[in-house]
Structures are given as structure tokens and as C-alpha cells.
């Protein structure tokens, strides 16, 4: 017998929402609430089911997933507080906005989960941090079924852990992209076979990932396998590692991003 698909309302379909939609649309009975006209036209062409939160005719969803920007949550909370019923599970993908604030905005005692994905969740290869502030084993298993198609799941012990998780794992793809771009800029500046440079850098990245999968070594050991003593790679690494400059700079960057996540929630009244 064919299992009934979970009924999900996805509120907000910007960059994050559209990525998640690509994974979820074939696994669940999905409806989208979105007010941006350009996005709505794209969703209509893809034959995605839509709902107007200002005038919903039916509201029988099992799960409500919030993918809106924190600055818009008050408007969304006002609309949803009029239609959400107690049996529905709310899952927030918003950075910084704590569960207690969401309960206040929604005027509800519904079970609320928080999830922090990253862009790779849209291809089923994300790292997703999850948090719930009370024991709800049945609901927890249901939420895991929704998040599992997005990639790896990590349950966090404290809600405050989501701020660091957002800064580090949520932003990790951008940090990787930045370093790859830095490598590419070096090639451009040197004017060294620029036509092939992007594909060659990506090939090196693919090899790095494959190599990591075939062996189980410390990162220092991996580095030592490439950097022979007195060789050219060691010379470059001496610059990158001098006075822990790169490590200290990255630590500072993650600290600032963590504080930003904390402040985003405080701005929501």
C-alpha cells in the first residue's frame, strides 16, 4: 500500500526555500506561501501548489516550515497565528530567532523545532543542525523524516549552539567558495592558462574529497603527505601558517558571524 505523503506548508521560497523545494517536492505533499510576484510566477510554471495566507481556504497541514527572513517574521507570525491549530508542528529555518520568541509571535503552544541547513542541503548533501527544547519523541522522528533527505543531521543540546552552527556550518560553503576564488585570482594575476584554471582547480578539489574518503588520517598528516620537508609546498605553507595568521583571521570571522546570528534574533520584537 502506498504511504500517504506528509502535508507541508513552506512559508517563504527565496534562495533557501527554492533549494529545499527541489529536494522535498517529490517526497512530500508540498504547498508554498510566498508574496514575491516574480517567485510566484516561477512556482506557477513549475506547477507548485500555492496558498494565500491572507485568505486561506483550507489549512490542514501537518508541518509548517518557516523560510522567511527574520525581519519578515512578525508579518508572517501575525498571519499564521490566525490559522495555525495545535496539532501542527512548526519548523523554523531562520537564523537567530529563538523558539520562545516564535511562540510569542504565533501566540501558540505548538511544538516548534529549529533547523539550520546550508546550501548543500538543496542537493541532499547538507549539514543540518536541529534543536527542540523539550522531549517530544514522536514529533522528533517525524521531523527527522523531513530533514533526512537534506543530508546529515546533528541534534544540538542547547539552542544557543545554533548561533555557532549557523556561523560555521551554515556559512561553510561560502568560505570554501571564497578560498577557491582566491586560488583562481592567483591564476588570473599570473595569467597562467586561465582558460583551464577553473576546471583544474575543481579537479584538485574533487581529488581532495576522494582522498579524504579513502584514508582516515589527521589533517596535519594529510598536509605532510603533500608538503615535503624543504620543498616548494612547505615554503608556501610557511607563509600561510606564519603566526597562526590564517587561523586567527578565521576564528575572528566566525566569532563575528556568531554574534551576528545572536543579534538577528534580538531585533525581532
Coordinates of C-alpha atoms in Angstrom, one line a residue:
X1 CA 0.0 0.0 0.0
X2 CA 1.3 3.4 -0.9
X3 CA 2.1 5.6 2.1
X4 CA 0.3 8.9 2.4
X5 CA 2.7 11.8 1.9
X6 CA 3.2 14.3 4.8
X7 CA 1.4 17.6 4.1
X8 CA 3.8 20.5 4.4
X9 CA 3.4 24.3 4.1
X10 CA 6.6 26.0 3.1
X11 CA 6.4 29.7 4.1
X12 CA 8.9 31.7 2.0
X13 CA 10.6 30.5 -1.1
X14 CA 13.7 32.7 -1.6
X15 CA 17.2 31.3 -2.1
X16 CA 16.9 28.8 0.7
X17 CA 13.3 27.8 0.2
X18 CA 13.7 27.2 -3.5
X19 CA 16.7 24.9 -2.8
X20 CA 14.7 22.9 -0.2
X21 CA 11.8 22.7 -2.6
X22 CA 13.9 20.9 -5.1
X23 CA 14.5 18.1 -2.6
X24 CA 11.1 18.0 -0.9
X25 CA 8.7 18.3 -3.8
X26 CA 8.9 14.6 -4.8
X27 CA 8.9 13.3 -1.2
X28 CA 6.0 15.3 0.4
X29 CA 2.7 16.9 -0.4
X30 CA 4.0 20.4 -0.5
X31 CA 2.3 23.8 -0.7
X32 CA 4.1 27.2 -0.8
X33 CA 3.2 30.5 0.7
X34 CA 5.1 33.4 -1.0
X35 CA 4.3 37.0 -1.7
X36 CA 7.1 37.9 -4.2
X37 CA 5.4 38.1 -7.6
X38 CA 8.4 37.0 -9.6
X39 CA 8.9 33.9 -7.4
X40 CA 5.2 33.2 -7.6
X41 CA 5.3 33.2 -11.4
X42 CA 8.2 30.8 -11.4
X43 CA 6.4 28.5 -8.9
X44 CA 3.2 28.5 -11.1
X45 CA 5.2 27.5 -14.1
X46 CA 6.6 24.6 -12.1
X47 CA 3.0 23.7 -11.1
X48 CA 3.8 24.0 -7.4
X49 CA 0.7 24.3 -5.2
X50 CA 0.3 27.8 -3.7
X51 CA -1.7 29.3 -0.8
X52 CA -2.5 32.9 0.1
X53 CA -2.1 33.3 3.9
X54 CA -4.3 36.4 3.8
X55 CA -7.2 34.2 2.6
X56 CA -6.5 30.5 3.1
X57 CA -9.5 28.3 2.1
X58 CA -8.1 25.2 3.7
X59 CA -5.3 24.9 6.3
X60 CA -4.9 21.2 7.1
X61 CA -1.1 20.9 7.0
X62 CA 0.9 18.6 9.3
X63 CA 4.0 20.8 9.2
X64 CA 4.7 24.5 8.8
X65 CA 8.2 25.3 7.7
X66 CA 9.4 28.9 8.0
X67 CA 12.0 30.0 5.5
X68 CA 11.4 33.7 5.7
X69 CA 14.0 36.4 6.6
X70 CA 13.9 37.3 10.4
X71 CA 12.9 40.9 9.5
X72 CA 9.7 39.5 8.0
X73 CA 8.7 37.1 10.7
X74 CA 6.4 39.5 12.6
X75 CA 4.2 39.9 9.5
X76 CA 4.2 36.1 8.9
X77 CA 3.5 35.4 12.6
X78 CA 0.5 37.7 12.5
X79 CA -1.0 35.9 9.5
X80 CA -0.2 32.4 10.8
X81 CA -1.4 33.0 14.3
X82 CA -4.9 33.3 12.9
X83 CA -4.9 29.9 11.2
X84 CA -2.4 27.5 12.9
X85 CA -4.0 24.8 15.0
X86 CA -2.5 23.0 17.9
X87 CA -1.7 19.7 16.1
X88 CA 0.6 21.3 13.6
X89 CA 4.4 21.2 14.0
X90 CA 6.3 24.3 13.2
X91 CA 9.9 24.1 11.9
X92 CA 11.9 27.3 11.7
X93 CA 14.8 27.6 9.3
X94 CA 15.5 31.2 10.4
X95 CA 18.8 32.2 11.9
X96 CA 18.8 33.8 15.3
X97 CA 15.1 33.8 16.2
X98 CA 14.6 31.7 19.3
X99 CA 11.7 29.3 20.0
X100 CA 10.2 31.4 22.8
X101 CA 10.0 34.5 20.5
X102 CA 8.3 32.4 17.8
X103 CA 5.8 31.1 20.4
X104 CA 5.1 34.7 21.4
X105 CA 4.7 35.9 17.8
X106 CA 2.5 33.0 16.8
X107 CA 0.6 33.1 20.1
X108 CA 0.8 29.3 20.3
X109 CA 2.0 26.4 22.4
X110 CA 2.6 24.3 19.3
X111 CA 5.8 22.2 19.2
X112 CA 8.5 24.3 17.4
X113 CA 11.7 22.9 16.1
X114 CA 14.6 24.9 14.8
X115 CA 16.8 23.8 11.9
X116 CA 19.9 25.3 10.4
X117 CA 20.8 23.9 6.9
X118 CA 23.3 25.1 4.4
X119 CA 23.2 25.5 0.6
X120 CA 24.3 21.9 0.0
X121 CA 21.0 20.7 1.7
X122 CA 19.4 21.6 -1.6
X123 CA 21.3 18.7 -3.3
X124 CA 20.8 16.3 -0.4
X125 CA 24.4 16.8 0.9
X126 CA 23.9 19.5 3.6
X127 CA 24.9 19.6 7.2
X128 CA 21.8 20.4 9.2
X129 CA 21.7 21.4 12.9
X130 CA 18.4 20.6 14.7
X131 CA 17.1 21.7 18.1
X132 CA 14.0 21.2 20.2
X133 CA 13.7 22.5 23.8
X134 CA 11.6 19.6 25.2
X135 CA 11.2 15.9 24.9
X136 CA 8.8 15.1 22.0
X137 CA 10.0 11.8 20.7
X138 CA 7.1 11.1 18.2
X139 CA 7.3 14.6 16.7
X140 CA 11.1 14.4 16.7
X141 CA 11.0 11.3 14.5
X142 CA 8.6 12.9 12.1
X143 CA 10.9 16.0 11.8
X144 CA 13.9 13.7 11.1
X145 CA 12.0 12.2 8.2
X146 CA 11.6 15.6 6.7
X147 CA 15.2 16.7 7.2
X148 CA 16.9 13.4 6.3
X149 CA 16.6 14.0 2.5
X150 CA 18.6 17.2 3.0
X151 CA 21.8 15.4 4.2
X152 CA 23.5 14.9 7.5
X153 CA 21.5 15.7 10.7
X154 CA 23.1 16.8 14.0
X155 CA 20.9 17.3 17.1
X156 CA 22.2 20.2 19.2
X157 CA 22.0 20.2 23.0
X158 CA 21.4 24.0 23.5
X159 CA 19.5 26.5 21.4
X160 CA 22.5 28.9 21.7
X161 CA 24.6 26.2 19.9
X162 CA 22.6 27.1 16.7
X163 CA 24.3 30.5 16.6
X164 CA 27.8 29.0 16.2
X165 CA 26.4 26.2 13.9
X166 CA 24.9 28.9 11.7
X167 CA 28.1 30.9 11.6
X168 CA 30.4 27.9 10.9
X169 CA 28.4 25.2 9.0
X170 CA 25.8 27.4 7.6
X171 CA 28.4 29.6 6.1
X172 CA 31.0 26.9 5.3
X173 CA 30.1 26.6 1.6
X174 CA 30.8 30.3 1.1
X175 CA 34.1 30.0 2.9
X176 CA 35.1 27.2 0.6
X177 CA 34.0 29.1 -2.4
X178 CA 36.0 32.1 -1.2
X179 CA 39.2 30.1 -0.9
X180 CA 38.7 28.6 -4.3
X181 CA 38.1 32.0 -5.7
X182 CA 41.3 33.2 -4.1
X183 CA 43.2 30.4 -5.8
X184 CA 41.6 31.4 -9.1
X185 CA 42.6 35.0 -8.6
X186 CA 46.2 34.0 -8.2
X187 CA 46.0 32.2 -11.5
X188 CA 44.4 35.2 -13.2
X189 CA 47.1 37.5 -11.8
X190 CA 49.8 35.2 -13.1
X191 CA 47.9 34.9 -16.4
X192 CA 48.6 31.2 -16.3
X193 CA 46.5 29.1 -18.6
X194 CA 43.4 31.0 -17.5
X195 CA 41.0 29.1 -19.8
X196 CA 41.6 25.8 -18.0
X197 CA 42.1 27.2 -14.5
X198 CA 38.6 26.8 -13.1
X199 CA 38.3 23.2 -14.2
X200 CA 41.7 22.3 -12.9
X201 CA 41.1 23.9 -9.5
X202 CA 37.8 22.0 -9.3
X203 CA 39.6 18.8 -10.3
X204 CA 42.0 19.3 -7.4
X205 CA 39.1 19.8 -5.1
X206 CA 37.4 16.6 -6.3
X207 CA 40.7 14.7 -5.7
X208 CA 41.0 16.2 -2.2
X209 CA 37.5 14.9 -1.3
X210 CA 38.1 11.5 -2.8
X211 CA 41.4 11.2 -1.0
X212 CA 39.8 12.1 2.3
X213 CA 37.3 9.3 1.8
X214 CA 39.9 6.7 1.1
X215 CA 42.0 7.3 4.2
X216 CA 41.4 8.2 7.9
X217 CA 44.3 10.4 8.9
X218 CA 44.6 13.7 10.8
X219 CA 44.6 16.8 8.8
X220 CA 48.2 17.5 9.7
X221 CA 49.1 14.1 8.4
X222 CA 47.3 14.8 5.1
X223 CA 49.3 18.1 4.8
X224 CA 52.6 16.4 5.5
X225 CA 51.9 13.9 2.6
X226 CA 51.9 16.8 0.2
X227 CA 54.5 19.2 1.8
X228 CA 57.9 17.5 1.7
X229 CA 60.5 18.9 4.1
X230 CA 62.4 21.7 2.4
X231 CA 60.1 21.6 -0.7
X232 CA 58.0 24.2 -2.5
X233 CA 54.7 23.4 -0.8
X234 CA 56.3 23.8 2.6
X235 CA 57.6 27.2 1.5
X236 CA 54.0 28.3 0.7
X237 CA 52.6 26.8 3.9
X238 CA 55.2 28.7 6.0
X239 CA 53.6 31.9 4.7
X240 CA 50.0 30.8 5.3
X241 CA 50.7 29.4 8.8
X242 CA 53.0 32.2 10.0
X243 CA 52.0 33.4 13.5
X244 CA 48.7 31.4 13.0
X245 CA 47.6 34.4 10.9
X246 CA 45.1 32.4 8.8
X247 CA 43.7 30.5 11.9
X248 CA 43.3 33.7 13.9
X249 CA 41.6 35.5 11.0
X250 CA 39.1 32.7 10.5
X251 CA 38.5 32.5 14.2
X252 CA 37.7 36.2 14.2
X253 CA 35.4 35.8 11.2
X254 CA 33.4 33.0 12.8
X255 CA 33.2 34.9 16.1
X256 CA 31.7 37.9 14.3
X257 CA 29.3 35.7 12.4
X258 CA 28.1 34.0 15.6
X259 CA 27.5 37.4 17.2
X260 CA 25.5 38.4 14.1
X261 CA 23.3 35.4 14.5
X262 CA 22.7 36.3 18.1
X263 CA 21.8 39.9 17.3
X264 CA 19.4 38.9 14.5
X265 CA 17.0 37.3 17.0
X266 CA 17.2 40.2 19.4
X267 CA 15.9 42.6 16.6
X268 CA 12.6 40.6 16.5
X269 CA 10.2 42.1 19.0

